[in-house]
XYZ file of C-alpha atoms in Angstrom:
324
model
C 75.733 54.386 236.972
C 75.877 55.302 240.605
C 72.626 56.844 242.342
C 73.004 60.055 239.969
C 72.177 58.596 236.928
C 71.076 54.674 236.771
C 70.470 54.849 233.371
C 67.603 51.768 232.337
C 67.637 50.480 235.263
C 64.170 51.070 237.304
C 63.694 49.886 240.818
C 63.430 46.173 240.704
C 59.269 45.505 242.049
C 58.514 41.757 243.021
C 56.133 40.209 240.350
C 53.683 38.468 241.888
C 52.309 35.152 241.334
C 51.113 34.292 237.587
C 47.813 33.337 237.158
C 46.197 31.434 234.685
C 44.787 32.004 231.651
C 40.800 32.520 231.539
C 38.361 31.811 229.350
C 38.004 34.777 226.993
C 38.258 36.325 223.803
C 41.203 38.864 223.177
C 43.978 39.181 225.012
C 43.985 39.936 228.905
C 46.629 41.664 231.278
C 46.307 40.483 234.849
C 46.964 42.593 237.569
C 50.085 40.808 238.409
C 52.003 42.179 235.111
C 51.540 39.077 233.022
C 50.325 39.181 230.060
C 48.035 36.076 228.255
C 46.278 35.537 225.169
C 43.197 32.855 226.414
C 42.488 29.523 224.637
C 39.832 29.975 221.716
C 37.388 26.750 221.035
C 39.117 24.375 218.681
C 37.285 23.347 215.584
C 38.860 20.767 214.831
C 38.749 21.430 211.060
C 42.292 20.311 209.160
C 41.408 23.932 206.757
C 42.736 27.299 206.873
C 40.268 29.156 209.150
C 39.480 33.023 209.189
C 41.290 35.129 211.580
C 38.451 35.078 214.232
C 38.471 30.766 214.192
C 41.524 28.539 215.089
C 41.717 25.213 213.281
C 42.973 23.316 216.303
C 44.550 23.336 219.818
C 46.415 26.494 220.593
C 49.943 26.569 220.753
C 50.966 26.988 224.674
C 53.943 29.956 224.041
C 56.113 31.962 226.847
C 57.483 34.663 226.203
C 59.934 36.548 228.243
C 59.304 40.403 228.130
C 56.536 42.818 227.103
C 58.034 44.278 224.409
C 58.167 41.285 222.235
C 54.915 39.781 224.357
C 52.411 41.773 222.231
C 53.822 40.860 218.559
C 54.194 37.333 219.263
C 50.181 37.915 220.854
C 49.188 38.921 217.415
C 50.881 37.065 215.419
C 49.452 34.047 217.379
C 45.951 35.291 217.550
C 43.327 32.270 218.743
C 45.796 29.957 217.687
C 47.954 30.444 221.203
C 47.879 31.260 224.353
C 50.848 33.696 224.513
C 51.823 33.925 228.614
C 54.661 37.233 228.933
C 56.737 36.861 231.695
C 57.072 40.569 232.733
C 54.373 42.529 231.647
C 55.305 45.737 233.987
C 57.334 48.918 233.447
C 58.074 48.883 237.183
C 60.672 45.673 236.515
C 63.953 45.631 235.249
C 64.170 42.314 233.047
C 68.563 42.598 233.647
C 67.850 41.704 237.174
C 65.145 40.040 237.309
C 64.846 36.761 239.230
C 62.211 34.169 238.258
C 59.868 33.404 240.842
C 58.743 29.597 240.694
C 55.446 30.075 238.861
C 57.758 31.180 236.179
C 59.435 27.781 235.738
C 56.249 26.550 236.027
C 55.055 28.456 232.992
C 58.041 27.336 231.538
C 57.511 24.061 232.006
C 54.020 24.076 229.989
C 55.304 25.909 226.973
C 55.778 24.708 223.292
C 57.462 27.493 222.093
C 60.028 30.103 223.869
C 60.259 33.588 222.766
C 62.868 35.955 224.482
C 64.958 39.023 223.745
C 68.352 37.580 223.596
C 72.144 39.508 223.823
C 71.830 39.248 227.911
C 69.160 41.708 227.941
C 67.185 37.997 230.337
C 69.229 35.799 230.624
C 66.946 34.189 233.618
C 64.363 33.692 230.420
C 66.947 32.098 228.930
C 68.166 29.602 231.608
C 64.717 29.267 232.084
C 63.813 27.496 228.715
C 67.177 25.384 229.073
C 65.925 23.539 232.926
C 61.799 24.236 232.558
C 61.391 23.696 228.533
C 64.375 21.519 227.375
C 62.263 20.324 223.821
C 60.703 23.729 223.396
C 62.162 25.617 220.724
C 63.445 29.181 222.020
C 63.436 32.449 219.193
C 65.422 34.619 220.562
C 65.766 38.442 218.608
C 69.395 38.194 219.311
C 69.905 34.952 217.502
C 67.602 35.681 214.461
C 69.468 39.133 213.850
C 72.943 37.937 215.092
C 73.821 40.222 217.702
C 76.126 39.221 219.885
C 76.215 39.334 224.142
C 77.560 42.887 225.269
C 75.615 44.749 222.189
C 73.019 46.878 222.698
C 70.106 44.428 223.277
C 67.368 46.904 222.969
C 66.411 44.973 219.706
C 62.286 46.115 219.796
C 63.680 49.602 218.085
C 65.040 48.073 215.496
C 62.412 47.684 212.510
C 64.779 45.066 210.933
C 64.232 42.709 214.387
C 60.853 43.559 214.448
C 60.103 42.047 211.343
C 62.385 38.770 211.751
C 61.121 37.805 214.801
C 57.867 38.132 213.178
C 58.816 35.992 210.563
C 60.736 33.153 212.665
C 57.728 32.854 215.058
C 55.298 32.316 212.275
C 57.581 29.596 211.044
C 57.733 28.322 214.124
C 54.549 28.447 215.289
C 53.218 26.745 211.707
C 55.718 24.078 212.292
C 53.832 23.402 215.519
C 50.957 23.268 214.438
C 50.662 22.203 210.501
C 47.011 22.969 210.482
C 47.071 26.315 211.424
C 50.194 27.657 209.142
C 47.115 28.979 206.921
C 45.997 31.182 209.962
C 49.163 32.076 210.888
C 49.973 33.207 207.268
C 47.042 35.464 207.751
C 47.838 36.595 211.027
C 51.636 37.765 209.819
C 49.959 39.630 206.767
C 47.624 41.127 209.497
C 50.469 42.255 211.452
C 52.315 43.487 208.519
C 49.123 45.652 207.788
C 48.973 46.437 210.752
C 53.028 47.819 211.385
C 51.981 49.904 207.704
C 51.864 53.352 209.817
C 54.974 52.691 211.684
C 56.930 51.773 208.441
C 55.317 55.071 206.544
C 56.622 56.867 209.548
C 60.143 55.313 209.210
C 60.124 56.630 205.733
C 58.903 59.484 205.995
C 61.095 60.913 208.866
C 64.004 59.114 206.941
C 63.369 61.277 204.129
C 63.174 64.508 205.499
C 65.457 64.318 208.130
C 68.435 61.680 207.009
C 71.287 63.364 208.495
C 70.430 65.640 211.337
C 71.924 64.862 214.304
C 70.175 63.364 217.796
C 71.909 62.468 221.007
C 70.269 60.646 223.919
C 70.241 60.064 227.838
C 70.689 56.522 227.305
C 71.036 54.197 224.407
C 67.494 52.199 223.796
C 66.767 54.574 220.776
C 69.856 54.057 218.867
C 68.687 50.784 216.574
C 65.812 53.308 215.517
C 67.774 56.257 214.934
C 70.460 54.708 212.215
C 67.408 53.352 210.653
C 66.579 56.547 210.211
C 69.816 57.729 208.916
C 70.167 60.310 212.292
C 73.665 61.360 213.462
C 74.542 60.084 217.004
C 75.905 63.196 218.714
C 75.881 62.101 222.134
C 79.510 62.652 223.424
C 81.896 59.650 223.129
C 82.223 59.976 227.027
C 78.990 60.473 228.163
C 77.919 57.461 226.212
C 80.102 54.952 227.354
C 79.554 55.994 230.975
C 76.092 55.349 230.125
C 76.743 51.995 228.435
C 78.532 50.865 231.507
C 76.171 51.746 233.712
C 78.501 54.417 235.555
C 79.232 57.589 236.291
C 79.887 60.479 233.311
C 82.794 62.356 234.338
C 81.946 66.405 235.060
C 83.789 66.807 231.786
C 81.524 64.520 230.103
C 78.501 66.503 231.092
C 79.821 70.109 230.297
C 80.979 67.972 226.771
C 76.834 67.537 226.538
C 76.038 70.911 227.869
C 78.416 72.636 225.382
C 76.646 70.386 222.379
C 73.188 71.486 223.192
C 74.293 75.283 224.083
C 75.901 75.104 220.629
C 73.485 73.663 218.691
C 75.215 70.873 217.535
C 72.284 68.713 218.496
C 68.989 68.689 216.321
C 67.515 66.683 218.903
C 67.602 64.810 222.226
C 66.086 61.840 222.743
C 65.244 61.059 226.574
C 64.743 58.150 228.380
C 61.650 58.550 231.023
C 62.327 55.655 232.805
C 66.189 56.640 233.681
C 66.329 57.182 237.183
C 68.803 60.374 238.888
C 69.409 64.037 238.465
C 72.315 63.699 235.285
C 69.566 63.278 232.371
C 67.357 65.873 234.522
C 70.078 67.881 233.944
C 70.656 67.073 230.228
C 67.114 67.682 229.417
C 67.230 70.909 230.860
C 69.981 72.366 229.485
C 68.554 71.203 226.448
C 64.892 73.045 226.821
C 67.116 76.694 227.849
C 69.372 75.809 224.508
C 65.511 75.698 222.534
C 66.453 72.282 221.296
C 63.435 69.887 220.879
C 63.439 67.202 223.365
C 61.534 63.508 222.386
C 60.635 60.908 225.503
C 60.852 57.370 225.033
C 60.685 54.477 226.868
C 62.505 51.425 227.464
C 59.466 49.232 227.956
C 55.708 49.263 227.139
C 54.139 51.974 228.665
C 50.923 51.618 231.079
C 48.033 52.401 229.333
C 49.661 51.643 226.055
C 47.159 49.358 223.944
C 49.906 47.947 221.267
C 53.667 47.579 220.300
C 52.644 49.669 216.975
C 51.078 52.294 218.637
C 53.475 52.535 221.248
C 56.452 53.514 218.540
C 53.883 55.285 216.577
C 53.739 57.726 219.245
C 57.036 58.523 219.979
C 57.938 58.151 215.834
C 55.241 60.925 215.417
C 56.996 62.947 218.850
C 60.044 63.007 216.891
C 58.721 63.662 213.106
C 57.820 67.153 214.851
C 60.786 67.997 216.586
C 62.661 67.414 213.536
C 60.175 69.309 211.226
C 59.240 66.674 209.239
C 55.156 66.558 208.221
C 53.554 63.255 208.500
């Protein structure tokens, strides 16, 4: 959209050059946005190890955004070094444009990991020039969504889970000696993601059928899963898919749905830049109708994927009245 109402699009920052990986346990964020998971010390033992021990040489893996950067980091654990590609809030992955440290990254991968359905494509073109016999997972591919879709494939708990799956596969086809770790590490995760599915199920249950509407349309993969009715006017939203302007009539549409009550709940978009969803949010606090922030990308500050949609899953839980 114009200046008004930009809706997901941030103001494009300059990433700055990557660095590499130290020496450390865990995983580190440097202060240029990029996100790695260090080498552990091999052990050169052809056994299953426990979590805290890799069997052999880590798996060398790129991946393209944040949002995906932190699953693939613990599903990897010691057993790669996980490098994401834009690790800031304050860069729009749609326009990105790869500085050359990035093809160098690239070029030293084994595995590829992006988002997929245009959401960046540079990652994409990226893996084809710089990593040509890497294999690339993309969450578009693996869930079969298709270019001009909504690509904001993180909310949905279905893509969550089989890009989790394909880059275990992946990463035990890489590395046959570790596909005992990585087995762990996936049940780990899957422990791990337990709150986050309870939540799923427990909002789905007590609130299947009430009706949400949003600013923009990152939320929606989470919202059928939890069996919410999209209310957002047909206008409105396709201004907002486009990227352009919502006709006046579009926003007095909104206005009237809030005023009327005929939304149980707005979900906003924090990082939409302009005075349009300003607007929407406030007509929705004088119409007493609960509003619920979310974000398009990792938050700072923001230790984990899980707890990052924990939060907002237990935001919207108590707008809708549900008790988890």
């Amino acid at each position: 959209m114009s200046a008004l109402i930009s809706p997901k699009r941030l103001a494009v920052a300059a990433l700055v050059a990557l660095v590499l990986p130290a020496a450390a346990c865990g995983t580190d964020k440097s202060a240029s946005g990029t996100t790695s998971t260090p080498s552990p010390t091999a052990t050169g033992s052809g056994t299953a190890a426990a979590p805290q021990d890799c069997p052999t040489a880590p798996v060398d893996v790129v991946v393209s955004v944040d949002q995906w950067g932190d699953i693939v980091s613990q599903l990897g654990g010691k057993c790669a070094r996980v490098k994401t590609i834009l690790a800031s809030s304050s860069v729009d992955p749609h326009d990105y444009e790869p500085a050359p440290a990035d093809a160098a990254s690239f070029a030293g991968a084994k595995l590829v990991v992006i988002n997929g359905a245009d959401y960046d494509h540079w990652a994409a073109d990226l893996a084809r020039t710089s990593a040509p016999s890497a294999p690339v997972i993309s969450a578009a591919d693996v869930t079969k969504t298709p270019d001009g879709a909504n690509p904001h494939l993180w909310y949905s708990p279905t893509a969550v889970g089989a890009v989790a799956d394909a880059v275990t596969a992946e990463l035990s086809k890489l590395a046959p000696q570790a596909a005992g770790y990585f087995g762990t590490e996936r049940s780990d995760f899957a422990t791990a993601l337990q709150p986050y599915d309870s939540l799923i199920d427990k909002i789905k249950a007590g609130a299947s059928g009430k009706s949400y509407a949003a600013t923009e349309g990152i939320f929606d993969y989470q919202a059928q899963a939890l069996g919410l009715v999209d209310k957002t006017p047909e206008g409105y939203q396709k201004a907002s898919a486009n990227e352009s302007d919502p006709s006046p009539a579009d926003i007095e549409a909104f206005r009237n749905a809030l005023a009327n009550h005929q939304i149980d709940v707005l979900i906003y978009n924090t990082q939409t830049e302009g005075s349009i969803p300003q607007q929407i949010r406030s007509a929705a606090e004088q119409a007493n109708v609960p509003v619920v922030d979310v974000t398009e990308t990792v938050p700072p500050g923001v230790t984990s994927f899980v707890t990052w949609q924990d939060d907002q899953l237990t935001a919207l839980a108590k707008a809708l009245g549900v008790t988890v």
